[in-house]
Amino acid sequence: MQYFKGRSHAMNGIPYKGYEIRPTPMQLADTGEWNMELYISKDSGNEITERKFSAGNTFTTKEEAIQHCINFGKQIIDGKSENCTVADL
């Protein structure tokens, strides 16, 4: 079981192909490493829909985790992730 030491302060979203990627990595209490967690949202004009995504990868620094979150979000949006999709956002 993993316990979380702290969550990265919410950062501004990164616009990408009509979506917004918002990295929210958390620091693991047992190892001090950072996990990969992010939100992808889409503004349809009258409502904003959002979905949380995560992966089991961990990173030694917050900055490294944020960069991997952004790259993972772009892969999801581009349809290059087998198990994750934003097609219904």
N, CA and C atoms as an extended XYZ file, in Angstrom:
267
Properties=species:S:1:pos:R:3:atomname:S:1:resname:S:1:resid:I:1 pbc="F F F"
N         0.844       -1.172        0.000 N   MET     1
C         0.000        0.000        0.000 CA  MET     1
C         0.890        1.236        0.000 C   MET     1
N         0.544        2.210       -0.819 N   GLN     2
C         1.332        3.436       -0.886 CA  GLN     2
C         0.566        4.568       -0.218 C   GLN     2
N         1.262        5.285        0.619 N   TYR     3
C         0.687        6.470        1.233 CA  TYR     3
C         1.345        7.674        0.608 C   TYR     3
N         0.599        8.741        0.487 N   PHE     4
C         1.107        9.925       -0.177 CA  PHE     4
C         1.548       10.956        0.836 C   PHE     4
N         2.726       11.478        0.624 N   LYS     5
C         3.305       12.481        1.502 CA  LYS     5
C         2.729       13.855        1.190 C   LYS     5
N         2.603       14.159       -0.058 N   GLY     6
C         2.090       15.470       -0.433 CA  GLY     6
C         1.739       15.517       -1.896 C   GLY     6
N         0.865       16.417       -2.228 N   ARG     7
C         0.454       16.606       -3.611 CA  ARG     7
C         1.137       17.858       -4.126 C   ARG     7
N         1.516       17.790       -5.358 N   SER     8
C         2.080       18.967       -6.002 CA  SER     8
C         1.006       20.044       -6.033 C   SER     8
N         1.384       21.264       -5.769 N   HIS     9
C         0.414       22.350       -5.880 CA  HIS     9
C        -0.111       22.369       -7.306 C   HIS     9
N        -1.391       22.578       -7.420 N   ALA    10
C        -1.989       22.577       -8.752 CA  ALA    10
C        -1.308       23.621       -9.622 C   ALA    10
N        -0.919       23.195      -10.789 N   MET    11
C        -0.301       24.136      -11.701 CA  MET    11
C        -1.285       24.454      -12.803 C   MET    11
N        -0.999       25.506      -13.519 N   ASN    12
C        -1.856       25.867      -14.635 CA  ASN    12
C        -1.844       24.756      -15.669 C   ASN    12
N        -2.963       24.604      -16.341 N   GLY    13
C        -3.056       23.592      -17.372 CA  GLY    13
C        -2.282       23.987      -18.616 C   GLY    13
N        -1.890       22.995      -19.370 N   ILE    14
C        -1.176       23.194      -20.618 CA  ILE    14
C        -2.149       22.909      -21.753 C   ILE    14
N        -2.442       23.904      -22.584 N   PRO    15
C        -3.355       23.657      -23.700 CA  PRO    15
C        -2.704       22.760      -24.750 C   PRO    15
N        -3.498       21.826      -25.288 N   TYR    16
C        -2.992       20.919      -26.315 CA  TYR    16
C        -4.157       20.392      -27.146 C   TYR    16
N        -4.218       20.784      -28.404 N   LYS    17
C        -5.208       20.292      -29.373 CA  LYS    17
C        -6.646       20.387      -28.868 C   LYS    17
N        -6.996       21.496      -28.259 N   GLY    18
C        -8.362       21.700      -27.787 CA  GLY    18
C        -8.653       21.149      -26.405 C   GLY    18
N        -7.679       20.543      -25.776 N   TYR    19
C        -7.798       20.009      -24.421 CA  TYR    19
C        -6.864       20.790      -23.507 C   TYR    19
N        -6.985       20.536      -22.216 N   GLU    20
C        -6.050       21.097      -21.255 CA  GLU    20
C        -5.498       19.957      -20.402 C   GLU    20
N        -4.180       19.899      -20.293 N   ILE    21
C        -3.497       18.884      -19.486 CA  ILE    21
C        -3.043       19.550      -18.201 C   ILE    21
N        -3.447       18.992      -17.054 N   ARG    22
C        -3.045       19.555      -15.761 CA  ARG    22
C        -2.340       18.480      -14.932 C   ARG    22
N        -1.006       18.549      -14.873 N   PRO    23
C        -0.254       17.583      -14.070 CA  PRO    23
C        -0.515       17.788      -12.577 C   PRO    23
N        -0.727       16.694      -11.847 N   THR    24
C        -0.928       16.755      -10.392 CA  THR    24
C        -0.184       15.605       -9.713 C   THR    24
N         1.124       15.519       -9.911 N   PRO    25
C         1.864       14.410       -9.298 CA  PRO    25
C         1.834       14.489       -7.777 C   PRO    25
N         1.917       13.327       -7.135 N   MET    26
C         1.946       13.271       -5.674 CA  MET    26
C         3.236       12.605       -5.228 C   MET    26
N         3.774       13.092       -4.112 N   GLN    27
C         4.987       12.511       -3.557 CA  GLN    27
C         4.613       11.346       -2.651 C   GLN    27
N         5.246       10.210       -2.875 N   LEU    28
C         4.973        9.017       -2.083 CA  LEU    28
C         5.708        9.097       -0.755 C   LEU    28
N         4.993        8.842        0.333 N   ALA    29
C         5.572        8.974        1.673 CA  ALA    29
C         6.668        7.947        1.932 C   ALA    29
N         6.502        6.740        1.403 N   ASP    30
C         7.467        5.683        1.720 CA  ASP    30
C         8.793        5.809        0.974 C   ASP    30
N         8.784        6.390       -0.223 N   THR    31
C        10.018        6.480       -1.013 CA  THR    31
C        10.474        7.906       -1.280 C   THR    31
N         9.562        8.859       -1.151 N   GLY    32
C         9.884       10.244       -1.489 CA  GLY    32
C         9.830       10.515       -2.981 C   GLY    32
N         9.548        9.483       -3.772 N   GLU    33
C         9.443        9.670       -5.216 CA  GLU    33
C         8.083       10.268       -5.568 C   GLU    33
N         7.965       10.702       -6.803 N   TRP    34
C         6.739       11.333       -7.293 CA  TRP    34
C         6.050       10.419       -8.293 C   TRP    34
N         4.719       10.317       -8.188 N   ASN    35
C         3.975        9.473       -9.124 CA  ASN    35
C         3.493       10.307      -10.310 C   ASN    35
N         2.869        9.622      -11.247 N   MET    36
C         2.369       10.286      -12.443 CA  MET    36
C         0.846       10.319      -12.381 C   MET    36
N         0.314       11.494      -12.132 N   GLU    37
C        -1.132       11.696      -12.075 CA  GLU    37
C        -1.445       13.008      -12.780 C   GLU    37
N        -2.507       13.005      -13.577 N   LEU    38
C        -2.866       14.209      -14.316 CA  LEU    38
C        -4.355       14.225      -14.606 C   LEU    38
N        -4.831       15.402      -14.946 N   TYR    39
C        -6.209       15.590      -15.375 CA  TYR    39
C        -6.187       16.146      -16.787 C   TYR    39
N        -7.107       15.666      -17.612 N   ILE    40
C        -7.298       16.223      -18.944 CA  ILE    40
C        -8.729       16.725      -18.998 C   ILE    40
N        -8.895       17.964      -19.447 N   SER    41
C       -10.232       18.543      -19.522 CA  SER    41
C       -10.487       19.104      -20.913 C   SER    41
N       -11.768       19.271      -21.215 N   LYS    42
C       -12.193       19.844      -22.492 CA  LYS    42
C       -13.350       20.781      -22.213 C   LYS    42
N       -13.256       21.970      -22.760 N   ASP    43
C       -14.302       22.984      -22.622 CA  ASP    43
C       -15.131       22.968      -23.895 C   ASP    43
N       -16.387       22.551      -23.780 N   SER    44
C       -17.256       22.468      -24.953 CA  SER    44
C       -18.055       23.743      -25.173 C   SER    44
N       -17.779       24.760      -24.394 N   GLY    45
C       -18.495       26.020      -24.541 CA  GLY    45
C       -19.509       26.233      -23.443 C   GLY    45
N       -20.325       25.220      -23.159 N   ASN    46
C       -21.304       25.352      -22.091 CA  ASN    46
C       -20.995       24.469      -20.891 C   ASN    46
N       -19.981       23.613      -20.993 N   GLU    47
C       -19.550       22.841      -19.830 CA  GLU    47
C       -18.113       22.354      -20.024 C   GLU    47
N       -17.456       22.132      -18.897 N   ILE    48
C       -16.096       21.601      -18.911 CA  ILE    48
C       -16.147       20.187      -18.349 C   ILE    48
N       -15.642       19.236      -19.115 N   THR    49
C       -15.555       17.861      -18.636 CA  THR    49
C       -14.088       17.536      -18.383 C   THR    49
N       -13.867       16.694      -17.382 N   GLU    50
C       -12.503       16.419      -16.947 CA  GLU    50
C       -12.384       14.957      -16.538 C   GLU    50
N       -11.209       14.382      -16.782 N   ARG    51
C       -10.959       13.002      -16.378 CA  ARG    51
C        -9.561       12.904      -15.778 C   ARG    51
N        -9.448       12.080      -14.759 N   LYS    52
C        -8.165       11.840      -14.091 CA  LYS    52
C        -7.496       10.618      -14.714 C   LYS    52
N        -6.182       10.715      -14.924 N   PHE    53
C        -5.381        9.609      -15.433 CA  PHE    53
C        -4.171        9.427      -14.530 C   PHE    53
N        -3.697        8.200      -14.435 N   SER    54
C        -2.481        7.944      -13.659 CA  SER    54
C        -1.769        6.735      -14.242 C   SER    54
N        -0.513        6.600      -13.860 N   ALA    55
C         0.292        5.453      -14.280 CA  ALA    55
C         1.183        5.070      -13.107 C   ALA    55
N         1.688        3.862      -13.133 N   GLY    56
C         2.492        3.352      -12.025 CA  GLY    56
C         3.923        3.857      -11.981 C   GLY    56
N         4.322        4.622      -12.974 N   ASN    57
C         5.693        5.129      -13.014 CA  ASN    57
C         5.952        6.077      -11.850 C   ASN    57
N         7.187        6.072      -11.335 N   THR    58
C         7.587        7.042      -10.317 CA  THR    58
C         8.880        7.715      -10.746 C   THR    58
N         9.099        8.911      -10.201 N   PHE    59
C        10.233        9.739      -10.601 CA  PHE    59
C        10.871       10.363       -9.370 C   PHE    59
N        12.149       10.646       -9.458 N   THR    60
C        12.876       11.157       -8.295 CA  THR    60
C        12.587       12.621       -8.012 C   THR    60
N        12.202       13.387       -9.027 N   THR    61
C        11.917       14.803       -8.792 CA  THR    61
C        10.509       15.159       -9.255 C   THR    61
N         9.979       16.179       -8.649 N   LYS    62
C         8.662       16.694       -9.023 CA  LYS    62
C         8.672       17.181      -10.470 C   LYS    62
N         9.743       17.873      -10.862 N   GLU    63
C         9.840       18.424      -12.210 CA  GLU    63
C         9.823       17.318      -13.266 C   GLU    63
N        10.534       16.231      -12.982 N   GLU    64
C        10.559       15.093      -13.898 CA  GLU    64
C         9.165       14.476      -14.013 C   GLU    64
N         8.475       14.343      -12.889 N   ALA    65
C         7.116       13.786      -12.897 CA  ALA    65
C         6.173       14.672      -13.699 C   ALA    65
N         6.284       15.986      -13.527 N   ILE    66
C         5.424       16.920      -14.268 CA  ILE    66
C         5.648       16.771      -15.766 C   ILE    66
N         6.898       16.713      -16.195 N   GLN    67
C         7.193       16.583      -17.624 CA  GLN    67
C         6.634       15.280      -18.186 C   GLN    67
N         6.746       14.196      -17.437 N   HIS    68
C         6.199       12.916      -17.897 CA  HIS    68
C         4.670       12.950      -17.911 C   HIS    68
N         4.055       13.660      -16.976 N   CYS    69
C         2.595       13.826      -16.987 CA  CYS    69
C         2.154       14.530      -18.267 C   CYS    69
N         2.861       15.589      -18.630 N   ILE    70
C         2.524       16.344      -19.843 CA  ILE    70
C         2.670       15.452      -21.074 C   ILE    70
N         3.777       14.732      -21.163 N   ASN    71
C         3.998       13.840      -22.312 CA  ASN    71
C         2.945       12.741      -22.379 C   ASN    71
N         2.591       12.166      -21.218 N   PHE    72
C         1.567       11.124      -21.163 CA  PHE    72
C         0.215       11.693      -21.597 C   PHE    72
N        -0.109       12.893      -21.134 N   GLY    73
C        -1.350       13.544      -21.534 CA  GLY    73
C        -1.430       13.748      -23.037 C   GLY    73
N        -0.333       14.166      -23.647 N   LYS    74
C        -0.299       14.350      -25.102 CA  LYS    74
C        -0.503       13.021      -25.824 C   LYS    74
N         0.101       11.954      -25.313 N   GLN    75
C        -0.087       10.628      -25.917 CA  GLN    75
C        -1.547       10.195      -25.837 C   GLN    75
N        -2.179       10.455      -24.701 N   ILE    76
C        -3.596       10.098      -24.536 CA  ILE    76
C        -4.440       10.867      -25.544 C   ILE    76
N        -4.234       12.169      -25.628 N   ILE    77
C        -5.003       13.009      -26.549 CA  ILE    77
C        -4.775       12.581      -27.995 C   ILE    77
N        -3.550       12.211      -28.328 N   ASP    78
C        -3.216       11.781      -29.694 CA  ASP    78
C        -3.683       10.362      -30.005 C   ASP    78
N        -4.290        9.676      -29.025 N   GLY    79
C        -4.792        8.321      -29.238 CA  GLY    79
C        -3.703        7.264      -29.252 C   GLY    79
N        -2.567        7.556      -28.644 N   LYS    80
C        -1.430        6.629      -28.656 CA  LYS    80
C        -1.297        5.828      -27.366 C   LYS    80
N        -2.311        5.870      -26.515 N   SER    81
C        -2.310        5.089      -25.286 CA  SER    81
C        -3.428        4.057      -25.384 C   SER    81
N        -3.069        2.784      -25.303 N   GLU    82
C        -4.054        1.711      -25.489 CA  GLU    82
C        -5.177        1.730      -24.469 C   GLU    82
N        -4.872        2.058      -23.223 N   ASN    83
C        -5.857        1.923      -22.152 CA  ASN    83
C        -6.495        3.231      -21.715 C   ASN    83
N        -6.126        4.334      -22.337 N   CYS    84
C        -6.649        5.637      -21.922 CA  CYS    84
C        -7.181        6.387      -23.136 C   CYS    84
N        -8.315        7.057      -22.955 N   THR    85
C        -8.895        7.812      -24.059 CA  THR    85
C        -9.614        9.056      -23.545 C   THR    85
N        -9.686       10.046      -24.407 N   VAL    86
C       -10.469       11.248      -24.112 CA  VAL    86
C       -11.556       11.425      -25.172 C   VAL    86
N       -11.808       10.375      -25.937 N   ALA    87
C       -12.764       10.446      -27.042 CA  ALA    87
C       -14.159       10.872      -26.587 C   ALA    87
N       -14.522       10.555      -25.357 N   ASP    88
C       -15.874       10.872      -24.881 CA  ASP    88
C       -15.932       12.134      -24.020 C   ASP    88
N       -14.850       12.899      -23.984 N   LEU    89
C       -14.893       14.141      -23.188 CA  LEU    89
C       -15.655       15.196      -23.928 C   LEU    89
